Coordinates of C-alpha atoms in Angstrom, one line a residue:
M272 CA 0.0 0.0 0.0
E273 CA 1.2 3.6 -0.8
P274 CA 2.2 5.8 2.2
R275 CA -0.6 8.3 1.5
P276 CA -3.5 6.0 2.7
I277 CA -1.5 5.3 5.9
A278 CA -1.3 9.0 6.6
I279 CA -5.0 9.4 6.0
F280 CA -5.8 6.5 8.4
L281 CA -3.6 7.9 11.1
F282 CA -5.2 11.4 10.8
I283 CA -8.6 9.8 11.1
A284 CA -7.5 7.8 14.1
M285 CA -6.2 10.9 15.9
F286 CA -9.4 12.8 15.0
L287 CA -11.8 10.1 16.2
S288 CA -9.9 9.3 19.3
F289 CA -11.9 12.0 21.1
A290 CA -15.2 10.5 20.2
Q291 CA -17.3 9.3 23.2
P292 CA -19.3 6.0 23.2
L293 CA -23.0 6.5 22.7
A294 CA -26.0 4.6 23.9
T295 CA -27.6 1.8 21.9
Q296 CA -27.1 2.4 18.2
Q297 CA -28.8 0.7 15.3
L298 CA -27.5 1.3 11.8
I299 CA -29.8 0.2 8.9
V300 CA -28.2 0.0 5.5
D301 CA -30.0 -0.3 2.2
L302 CA -27.2 -2.0 0.2
E303 CA -29.0 -1.5 -3.1
G304 CA -30.4 2.0 -2.6
G305 CA -27.4 3.5 -0.8
V306 CA -29.6 4.9 2.0
S307 CA -28.7 4.5 5.6
Y308 CA -30.6 5.2 8.9
L309 CA -29.2 5.6 12.4
N310 CA -31.8 4.8 15.1
G311 CA -34.5 5.6 12.5
A312 CA -33.0 8.9 11.2
P313 CA -31.4 9.2 7.8
V314 CA -27.6 9.4 7.9
S315 CA -25.0 9.7 5.2
L316 CA -22.1 7.3 4.8
N317 CA -19.7 8.5 2.2
P318 CA -18.6 6.3 0.5
A319 CA -21.7 4.2 0.8
P320 CA -21.6 0.5 2.0
R321 CA -21.8 -2.1 -0.7
A322 CA -22.0 -5.8 -1.3
Q323 CA -19.3 -7.9 -2.8
N324 CA -19.6 -11.6 -3.6
G325 CA -22.5 -12.0 -1.3
R326 CA -20.8 -10.2 1.6
S327 CA -21.6 -6.8 3.1
L328 CA -18.8 -4.2 3.1
L329 CA -18.8 -1.1 5.2
P330 CA -16.4 1.9 5.1
L331 CA -14.6 1.7 8.4
R332 CA -14.1 5.4 9.0
E333 CA -17.7 6.3 8.2
T334 CA -19.2 3.4 10.2
A335 CA -17.1 4.3 13.3
R336 CA -18.1 7.9 12.9
V337 CA -21.9 7.4 12.8
L338 CA -21.8 4.8 15.6
G339 CA -19.7 7.1 17.7
L340 CA -16.8 4.7 18.0
P341 CA -13.1 5.7 18.4
L342 CA -10.5 4.6 15.8
E343 CA -7.2 4.4 17.8
A344 CA -3.7 4.5 16.4
S345 CA -1.9 1.3 17.4
N346 CA 1.8 0.5 16.5
G347 CA 1.6 1.9 13.0
G348 CA -1.9 0.6 12.5
L349 CA -5.5 1.2 13.6
R350 CA -7.6 -0.4 16.3
L351 CA -11.4 -0.7 16.5
G352 CA -12.6 -2.8 19.4
T353 CA -10.6 -6.1 19.1
L354 CA -9.8 -5.5 15.4
E355 CA -6.2 -4.3 14.6
L356 CA -5.4 -3.2 11.1
Y357 CA -2.0 -2.9 9.4
P358 CA -2.7 -2.0 5.8
N359 CA 0.9 -1.5 4.8
L360 CA 1.6 -5.1 5.8
K361 CA -1.6 -6.4 4.5
L362 CA -2.2 -8.0 7.9
A363 CA -4.8 -7.8 10.7
R364 CA -5.4 -9.2 14.1
L365 CA -8.9 -10.1 15.4
N366 CA -9.5 -11.1 19.0
G367 CA -5.7 -11.3 19.4
A368 CA -5.3 -13.8 16.5
Q369 CA -3.5 -12.8 13.3
V370 CA -5.6 -13.1 10.2
D371 CA -5.0 -12.3 6.5
F372 CA -6.1 -8.8 5.5
S373 CA -8.4 -10.3 2.9
E374 CA -10.4 -12.0 5.6
I375 CA -11.5 -8.8 7.3
G376 CA -12.0 -6.4 4.4
V377 CA -10.6 -4.7 1.3
I378 CA -9.2 -1.3 0.2
Q379 CA -11.0 0.3 -2.7
N380 CA -10.2 3.8 -4.0
D381 CA -8.0 4.5 -0.9
T382 CA -10.9 3.6 1.4
L383 CA -10.8 0.8 3.9
F384 CA -13.9 -1.4 3.8
V385 CA -14.5 -4.1 6.4
F386 CA -17.0 -7.0 6.4
A387 CA -20.1 -6.8 8.5
R388 CA -19.1 -10.1 10.2
T389 CA -15.7 -8.6 11.1
L390 CA -17.4 -5.8 13.0
E391 CA -19.8 -8.3 14.7
T392 CA -16.8 -10.1 16.1
A393 CA -14.7 -7.1 16.9
L394 CA -17.4 -5.0 18.6
G395 CA -19.8 -7.6 19.9
L396 CA -22.5 -6.0 17.8
N397 CA -25.3 -7.9 16.1
A398 CA -25.3 -8.0 12.3
V399 CA -28.4 -9.2 10.6
Y400 CA -29.2 -9.3 6.9
D401 CA -32.8 -9.1 5.9
P402 CA -33.0 -10.8 2.5
L403 CA -36.7 -9.9 2.0
Q404 CA -36.0 -6.1 2.3
R405 CA -32.3 -6.4 1.3
L406 CA -31.3 -4.5 4.4
L407 CA -28.2 -4.9 6.6
I408 CA -29.1 -4.2 10.3
L409 CA -26.2 -3.5 12.8
T410 CA -27.0 -3.1 16.5
Y411 CA -24.3 -1.9 18.9
I412 CA -24.6 -1.5 22.7
P413 CA -21.4 -0.4 24.4
G414 CA -20.4 -2.8 27.1
V415 CA -23.4 -5.2 26.4
N416 CA -23.6 -8.3 24.3
A417 CA -26.3 -7.4 21.8
K418 CA -27.5 -11.0 21.9
D419 CA -28.3 -10.9 25.7
T420 CA -31.2 -13.4 26.0
T421 CA -32.6 -11.7 29.2
R422 CA -33.7 -8.7 27.2
P423 CA -37.1 -8.4 25.6
V424 CA -37.3 -8.8 21.9
A425 CA -39.0 -6.3 19.5
R426 CA -40.9 -7.7 16.5
F427 CA -43.5 -6.5 14.2
S428 CA -44.6 -6.6 10.6
T429 CA -46.7 -4.6 8.2
D430 CA -49.6 -5.9 6.2
K431 CA -47.9 -4.8 2.9
K432 CA -44.5 -3.6 1.8
E433 CA -45.8 -0.9 -0.6
Y434 CA -48.5 1.7 0.0
R435 CA -50.1 4.6 -1.8
I436 CA -50.1 8.1 -0.4
G437 CA -52.7 8.3 2.4
E438 CA -53.2 4.5 2.6
P439 CA -53.6 3.1 6.1
V440 CA -50.6 1.1 7.3
Q441 CA -51.5 -1.8 9.5
I442 CA -48.9 -2.8 12.1
I443 CA -48.9 -6.4 13.3
E444 CA -46.9 -6.4 16.6
Y445 CA -45.6 -9.6 18.2
S446 CA -42.8 -8.6 20.5
Y447 CA -42.2 -10.7 23.6
D448 CA -40.2 -10.9 26.8
P449 CA -38.3 -14.1 27.6
D450 CA -39.6 -14.1 31.2
G451 CA -43.1 -13.2 30.2
Q452 CA -43.0 -9.7 31.7
P453 CA -45.2 -6.9 30.4
I454 CA -43.6 -4.7 27.9
A455 CA -44.1 -1.1 26.7
L456 CA -43.8 -0.2 23.0
S457 CA -41.9 2.8 21.6
F458 CA -42.1 3.3 17.8
T459 CA -40.2 5.8 15.8
G460 CA -41.0 6.7 12.2
R461 CA -44.4 5.1 12.5
E462 CA -47.4 6.9 11.0
E463 CA -51.0 5.8 10.4
A464 CA -50.5 6.8 6.8
Y465 CA -47.8 8.6 4.9
F466 CA -48.3 11.6 2.6
T467 CA -45.0 11.8 0.9
P468 CA -43.5 9.2 -1.5
G469 CA -40.4 7.2 -1.0
P470 CA -38.9 4.7 1.5
K471 CA -40.0 4.9 5.2
L472 CA -38.2 3.3 8.0
I473 CA -40.3 2.1 11.1
T474 CA -38.4 1.2 14.2
L475 CA -39.6 -0.4 17.4
V476 CA -38.0 -0.7 20.8
V477 CA -39.8 -2.5 23.7
T478 CA -39.0 -2.2 27.4
N479 CA -40.0 -4.5 30.2
R480 CA -41.0 -3.5 33.7
L481 CA -37.4 -4.0 34.9
G482 CA -36.2 -1.3 32.6
K483 CA -34.5 -3.6 30.1
S484 CA -34.9 -2.5 26.5
S485 CA -34.7 -4.6 23.3
E486 CA -32.5 -4.0 20.4
P487 CA -34.2 -1.7 17.9
Y488 CA -36.1 -3.7 15.3
S489 CA -36.8 -2.0 12.0
L490 CA -38.7 -2.5 8.8
Q491 CA -38.7 -0.4 5.7
I492 CA -41.8 0.2 3.6
N493 CA -42.1 2.1 0.3
V494 CA -44.7 4.8 -0.4
L495 CA -45.7 5.1 -4.1
P496 CA -46.5 8.4 -5.7
E497 CA -50.1 7.3 -6.3
V498 CA -52.6 9.2 -4.0
M499 CA -55.2 7.2 -2.2
N500 CA -56.2 9.9 0.4
T501 CA -55.3 13.5 1.1
P502 CA -54.6 14.2 4.8
R503 CA -58.1 15.6 5.2
D504 CA -59.8 12.7 3.5
Y505 CA -57.8 10.2 5.5
A506 CA -58.9 11.8 8.8
L507 CA -62.5 11.9 7.7
K508 CA -62.4 8.2 6.9
Y509 CA -60.1 6.7 9.5
A510 CA -59.2 9.1 12.3
P511 CA -60.7 8.4 15.8
L512 CA -63.5 10.7 16.9
G513 CA -62.2 13.6 18.9
R514 CA -59.1 14.1 16.8
S515 CA -58.4 17.4 15.0
F516 CA -57.2 17.4 11.4
L517 CA -56.0 20.1 9.0
D518 CA -58.5 21.7 6.6
P519 CA -57.4 25.2 5.8
I520 CA -60.2 25.9 3.3
N521 CA -63.1 25.1 5.6
S522 CA -64.2 28.7 5.9
S523 CA -65.0 28.8 2.2
Y524 CA -67.5 25.9 2.3
P525 CA -71.1 26.8 1.5
V526 CA -73.1 28.1 4.5
L527 CA -76.2 26.0 5.3
T528 CA -79.5 27.7 5.9
P529 CA -81.5 25.8 8.6
E530 CA -85.2 26.0 9.4
R531 CA -85.3 27.8 12.7
T532 CA -87.8 28.0 15.5
D533 CA -87.1 29.4 19.0
T534 CA -88.8 28.0 22.1
P535 CA -89.9 30.9 24.3
T536 CA -88.3 29.5 27.5
P537 CA -86.8 32.5 29.3
L538 CA -83.0 32.6 29.9
L539 CA -82.0 34.7 32.9
F540 CA -78.5 35.7 32.1
S541 CA -76.3 37.3 34.8
D542 CA -72.8 38.5 34.0
S543 CA -72.9 42.2 35.0
P544 CA -71.3 43.3 37.1
E545 CA -68.9 40.5 36.4
N546 CA -66.5 41.6 39.2
V547 CA -68.6 41.9 42.4
S548 CA -67.2 44.4 44.9
Q549 CA -70.0 44.4 47.5
S550 CA -72.9 42.3 48.6
G551 CA -76.1 42.8 46.7
V552 CA -78.6 41.5 44.1
L553 CA -76.9 40.6 40.8
Y554 CA -80.1 39.9 38.9
A555 CA -83.7 39.1 39.5
D556 CA -86.9 38.5 37.4
V557 CA -90.3 36.9 37.7
V558 CA -90.9 33.7 35.8
S559 CA -93.7 31.1 35.7
G560 CA -93.0 27.7 34.3
P561 CA -89.7 26.6 32.8
A562 CA -86.6 28.9 32.9
R563 CA -82.8 28.7 32.6
V564 CA -80.3 30.6 34.7
L565 CA -76.8 31.2 33.6
A566 CA -74.5 33.3 35.8
Y567 CA -70.8 34.1 35.9
H568 CA -69.4 36.4 38.6
V569 CA -66.1 37.0 40.3
N570 CA -65.8 37.9 44.0
V571 CA -63.4 40.9 44.3
M572 CA -64.3 41.8 47.9
P573 CA -61.4 41.4 50.3
I574 CA -63.4 38.7 52.2
P575 CA -65.0 35.4 51.1
A576 CA -68.5 35.6 49.7
R577 CA -71.1 33.2 48.3
L578 CA -73.3 33.2 45.2
V579 CA -76.9 32.3 46.1
L580 CA -80.1 31.6 44.1
L581 CA -83.3 32.3 45.8
A582 CA -87.0 31.8 44.9
T583 CA -89.9 33.8 46.3
N584 CA -93.5 32.7 45.7
L585 CA -95.6 35.6 44.3
E586 CA -98.8 33.7 44.1
G587 CA -101.6 33.5 46.7
V588 CA -101.5 29.7 46.6
P589 CA -98.6 27.2 47.2
V590 CA -96.2 26.9 44.2
N591 CA -93.9 23.9 43.5
V592 CA -90.4 24.8 42.6
A593 CA -87.9 22.3 41.1
V594 CA -84.2 22.4 39.9
S595 CA -84.1 19.8 37.1
R596 CA -80.4 20.2 36.2
L597 CA -77.6 22.3 37.7
G598 CA -73.9 22.7 37.0
A599 CA -71.5 25.0 38.9
T600 CA -67.8 25.3 38.9
S601 CA -65.5 27.8 40.6
A602 CA -61.9 28.8 39.7
T603 CA -59.3 31.5 40.4
R604 CA -59.2 32.7 36.9
V605 CA -61.6 33.3 34.0
V606 CA -60.7 30.4 31.7
A607 CA -62.5 28.5 29.0
V608 CA -62.0 25.2 30.9
L609 CA -64.3 26.6 33.6
G610 CA -67.2 26.9 31.2
Q611 CA -66.6 23.4 29.9
V612 CA -66.6 21.8 33.3
S613 CA -69.8 23.5 34.4
L614 CA -71.4 22.6 31.1
M615 CA -70.4 19.0 31.5
D616 CA -71.7 19.0 35.1
F617 CA -75.0 20.6 34.0
W618 CA -75.6 18.0 31.2
N619 CA -74.7 15.1 33.5
A620 CA -76.6 16.3 36.5
A621 CA -79.6 14.4 37.9
G622 CA -82.8 16.1 39.1
Q623 CA -82.3 18.1 42.3
G624 CA -85.8 17.4 43.6
Q625 CA -88.5 20.0 44.4
L626 CA -90.0 21.9 47.2
T627 CA -93.3 23.7 47.8
L628 CA -93.3 27.4 48.6
Q629 CA -96.2 28.9 50.6
P630 CA -97.5 32.3 49.5
G631 CA -94.8 35.0 50.0
Q632 CA -92.3 32.4 51.1
T633 CA -88.6 32.7 50.1
A634 CA -86.2 29.7 49.8
M635 CA -82.6 29.4 49.0
L636 CA -82.3 26.8 46.2
Y637 CA -78.5 27.1 45.6
V638 CA -75.6 28.4 47.7
S639 CA -72.0 28.1 46.5
S640 CA -69.1 27.2 48.6
P641 CA -67.1 30.3 49.9
L642 CA -65.5 32.2 47.0
L643 CA -62.2 33.7 48.0
S644 CA -61.2 37.1 46.8
G645 CA -60.4 36.7 43.0
Q646 CA -62.4 33.5 42.6
G647 CA -65.2 33.3 40.0
L648 CA -68.1 30.9 39.7
N649 CA -70.0 29.7 36.6
L650 CA -73.6 28.5 37.4
M651 CA -76.1 27.0 35.0
A652 CA -79.4 25.6 36.1
D653 CA -82.8 24.6 34.5
L654 CA -85.7 25.5 36.7
M655 CA -89.5 24.7 36.8
T656 CA -92.3 26.4 38.7
T657 CA -96.1 25.9 38.8
G658 CA -96.7 29.6 39.4
R659 CA -95.1 33.1 39.4
V660 CA -91.8 33.0 41.2
N661 CA -89.3 35.8 41.7
W662 CA -85.8 34.3 41.0
T663 CA -82.9 36.2 42.6
L664 CA -79.2 35.8 42.2
A665 CA -77.2 37.5 44.9
M666 CA -73.6 37.7 46.2
L667 CA -73.4 37.6 50.0
E668 CA -70.3 38.3 52.0
E669 CA -69.7 35.7 54.6
G670 CA -70.9 38.0 57.4
L671 CA -74.4 38.1 55.9
F672 CA -74.7 34.3 55.4
S673 CA -75.3 31.8 58.1
P674 CA -76.9 28.3 58.1
S675 CA -79.8 29.7 60.2
T676 CA -80.5 32.5 57.6
S677 CA -80.5 30.0 54.7
V678 CA -83.4 28.0 56.2
N679 CA -85.3 30.8 57.9
P680 CA -88.0 32.3 55.6
Q681 CA -88.3 35.5 57.6
G682 CA -84.5 35.9 57.7
L683 CA -84.3 35.4 53.9
S684 CA -87.1 37.9 53.2
A685 CA -85.5 40.5 55.5
L686 CA -82.1 39.8 53.8
L687 CA -83.5 40.4 50.3
T688 CA -85.2 43.6 51.4
N689 CA -82.0 45.1 52.7
L690 CA -79.8 44.1 49.7
P691 CA -79.2 46.7 47.1
N692 CA -79.6 46.0 43.4
L693 CA -76.0 46.2 41.9
E694 CA -75.5 48.3 38.8
P695 CA -74.3 46.7 35.6
D696 CA -70.7 47.3 34.7
G697 CA -71.4 48.6 31.2
I698 CA -69.2 45.9 29.6
H699 CA -70.9 42.6 30.3
V700 CA -74.4 41.4 29.8
R701 CA -77.4 40.7 32.0
G702 CA -81.1 40.3 31.2
T703 CA -84.0 38.0 30.5
F704 CA -84.0 36.6 27.0
P705 CA -87.0 34.6 25.7
G706 CA -85.7 31.7 23.5
A707 CA -83.4 29.6 25.7
V708 CA -83.9 26.7 23.1
R709 CA -83.2 27.2 19.4
N710 CA -84.4 24.4 17.2
L711 CA -82.6 24.0 13.8
R712 CA -83.5 21.5 11.0
V713 CA -80.9 21.1 8.3
R714 CA -81.1 18.9 5.2
L715 CA -77.6 18.0 4.1
E716 CA -77.0 18.2 0.3
G717 CA -73.8 18.3 -1.7
P718 CA -70.3 17.2 -0.8
V719 CA -69.6 19.6 2.0
G720 CA -71.3 22.4 4.0
R721 CA -71.0 24.4 7.2
L722 CA -73.5 25.5 9.8
V723 CA -72.6 28.8 11.5
L724 CA -73.5 29.2 15.2
G725 CA -73.2 32.4 17.3
D726 CA -72.1 34.9 14.7
G727 CA -75.2 37.3 14.9
N728 CA -75.8 37.1 11.2
A729 CA -76.4 33.6 9.9
D730 CA -77.4 32.8 13.4
P731 CA -79.1 35.9 15.0
F732 CA -78.4 36.8 18.6
I733 CA -81.4 36.6 21.0
T734 CA -82.6 39.9 22.5
G735 CA -84.2 40.7 25.8
V736 CA -84.6 43.2 28.7
D737 CA -82.7 43.8 31.9
A738 CA -85.5 43.3 34.4
L739 CA -83.8 45.4 37.0
T740 CA -83.3 48.5 34.9
G741 CA -85.7 48.0 32.0
A742 CA -82.9 48.5 29.4
P743 CA -82.9 46.4 26.3
S744 CA -80.2 43.8 26.0
V745 CA -78.5 41.7 23.3
L746 CA -76.9 38.3 24.2
K747 CA -74.0 38.2 21.9
G748 CA -72.8 34.6 21.3
N749 CA -76.1 33.2 22.5
Y750 CA -74.3 31.8 25.6
G751 CA -76.5 29.4 27.5
V752 CA -78.9 28.8 24.6
T753 CA -79.5 25.1 23.8
Y754 CA -79.4 24.4 20.1
T755 CA -81.2 21.3 19.1
I756 CA -80.0 20.4 15.6
A757 CA -81.7 17.8 13.4
L758 CA -79.6 16.8 10.5
E759 CA -81.5 15.1 7.6
N760 CA -80.1 13.1 4.7
A761 CA -77.1 12.5 6.9
L762 CA -76.2 8.9 6.0
G763 CA -72.6 8.8 4.9
V764 CA -71.7 12.2 6.4
A765 CA -68.8 13.0 8.8
G766 CA -69.3 15.9 11.1
A767 CA -66.7 18.2 12.6
F768 CA -66.4 21.2 14.9
V769 CA -64.2 24.2 14.3
P770 CA -63.6 27.4 16.3
R771 CA -64.0 30.6 14.4
G772 CA -63.7 33.3 17.1
G773 CA -60.8 32.1 19.3
L774 CA -60.2 29.7 22.1
Y775 CA -63.1 27.2 22.7
S776 CA -63.6 24.5 25.3
G777 CA -67.1 23.0 25.7
A778 CA -69.2 20.0 24.9
I779 CA -71.8 18.7 22.4
R780 CA -74.3 15.8 22.4
V781 CA -74.3 13.6 19.3
N782 CA -77.4 11.3 19.3
G783 CA -77.6 11.6 23.0
T784 CA -73.9 10.9 23.7
L785 CA -72.0 13.8 25.4
T786 CA -68.7 14.6 23.8
P787 CA -66.1 17.1 25.3
V788 CA -64.9 19.6 22.7
P789 CA -62.0 19.0 22.9
E790 CA -61.2 16.1 25.2
S791 CA -58.4 18.1 26.9
G792 CA -57.1 21.7 26.5
V793 CA -58.8 24.0 24.1
L794 CA -59.5 24.3 20.4
Y795 CA -58.0 27.4 18.8
R796 CA -57.0 26.9 15.2
P797 CA -59.7 27.8 12.7
D798 CA -58.0 25.5 10.1
S799 CA -58.1 22.4 12.3
P800 CA -61.6 21.0 12.8
M801 CA -62.3 18.3 15.4
L802 CA -64.0 15.1 14.2
L803 CA -67.4 14.6 15.9
F804 CA -69.2 11.7 14.2
R805 CA -69.6 9.5 11.2
A806 CA -73.2 8.7 10.3
S807 CA -73.1 5.1 9.0
E808 CA -76.4 3.6 10.2
S809 CA -79.1 6.3 10.1
D810 CA -80.3 9.0 7.8
Q811 CA -80.7 11.4 10.7
V812 CA -78.3 12.8 13.3
N813 CA -79.4 14.8 16.3
L814 CA -77.1 17.3 18.0
E815 CA -77.4 19.4 21.1
F816 CA -75.1 22.3 21.6
I817 CA -74.8 25.0 24.3
P818 CA -72.2 27.7 23.7
A819 CA -69.8 27.4 26.7
S820 CA -69.1 30.3 29.0
G821 CA -65.6 31.6 28.8
S822 CA -65.2 30.5 25.2
F823 CA -65.3 32.6 22.0
L824 CA -68.0 32.5 19.4
P825 CA -68.8 32.0 16.6
V826 CA -68.1 28.3 15.8
N827 CA -68.9 26.3 12.7
L828 CA -70.2 22.7 12.4
L829 CA -68.8 21.1 9.2
F830 CA -70.4 18.3 7.3
Y831 CA -68.5 16.2 4.8
R832 CA -70.1 13.5 2.6
L833 CA -68.0 10.3 2.5
S834 CA -68.0 7.8 -0.4
P835 CA -70.3 4.8 0.1
E836 CA -67.5 2.3 0.5
N837 CA -66.1 4.2 3.5
V838 CA -69.5 4.5 5.1
A839 CA -69.9 0.7 4.9
K840 CA -66.6 0.3 6.8
R841 CA -68.1 2.2 9.7

């Protein structure tokens, strides 16, 4: 050999002697395509590994570099693990025994290549050739025999080796632990479907409960340029309900025009003053029959206070009063999650029973736990009376509230007489709004459409009057209104929910099943709808929606018509 290659080798050895050993490394080499992967990530070996006479050859310098192994200068040669190389002498030593240079590798174009089996012996790594995929897989664990039989073993397969863009990739996993211990799976490079063409490497490592991990196990699949599904269509067909997906053009879909009727059930809405600085009446009105109360207030007094809901019988005969559903949640900050929790509590609540009020009698139907200074409370309740009742929402500082007062009719009447009516803050809303239930009927036609809720145009805001001041009021966003939405011609349709005004955290019923929107956190991006349902069995879908306190309106409901074959799968 000429002196020049020796100088090159010695320089490399000095340079790499500072390299530090790394953790488990798996190098996957496509000997035909020239592509390599280190622990699932593409890596460049230059020159590339190659095959010769049925044996795998790897460039020594590049292989040591990507595996983080030091090449050491040794008596005019190089050392890697138990391999010593003396290119000038055409000699080598492996595990202390002298071997002919041709038994460990070759020199081609001034580059030293070694056989994979040589590295297996010299380093204790595991070299496996996969003839089906034509891949060479090297697994190296410093200080550990890669063939340790006490470690779990990772194994899986795919249902095919080639897929179209957007085609589901099925993983068949059959890893095991020699001692039968439970194992946890950790995939890298795995996707439910791929949306770019080319080779894709999927790697699995399993770990048992003792913390021992398997060698990485990898398979390579190929994604063809042919498109089966776009990312949006894949999500509509296969994604689990509750998952968000990208659809940046959803705001351009045709707006659906529903048939609308409003049920004149009154909604008593109390959010002004939102920050309560003294004890007093927040809102009150006279109602007979069904009613809904929605209140949000923050105690900013320096002492604890309670939010109370009182009922006074204005009839000359006894009146029955019932709370059919109630949800209430307190928090230290005004956040969308507060509205979602109280809404979920409201929908899940059982009946609260009923009581009979004698003429002129006042009773306390709800009292909150003490609200510390800065704490807010969101209350939503459905009420029913058999006669005229004055409903009163009030904030009481702890000094005005006592257990004896809460059950003493005379004490409650005297308390209400002495409480001032608090002035609205000029920013937030209060009032009584006929139309607590909005009924929408929509016939779905065409490939896609959207139903706009809470924008004030396509979906008008309800109007009412502040019963304490007589001032007209507009409930922007229609918070607290129940939308009952009947979708017709819905067979084969996928439905989704997308925020249009900002952060949203609430809930919706789909055919009677309550679904958080979203399951955790908040929805924010108007280009990322959340999948709600797929209608595969019925031509009609029934939705119930209440805009959640603390969230931003408007929102859109999106409806996509799927192809018949995908409906059948569901």
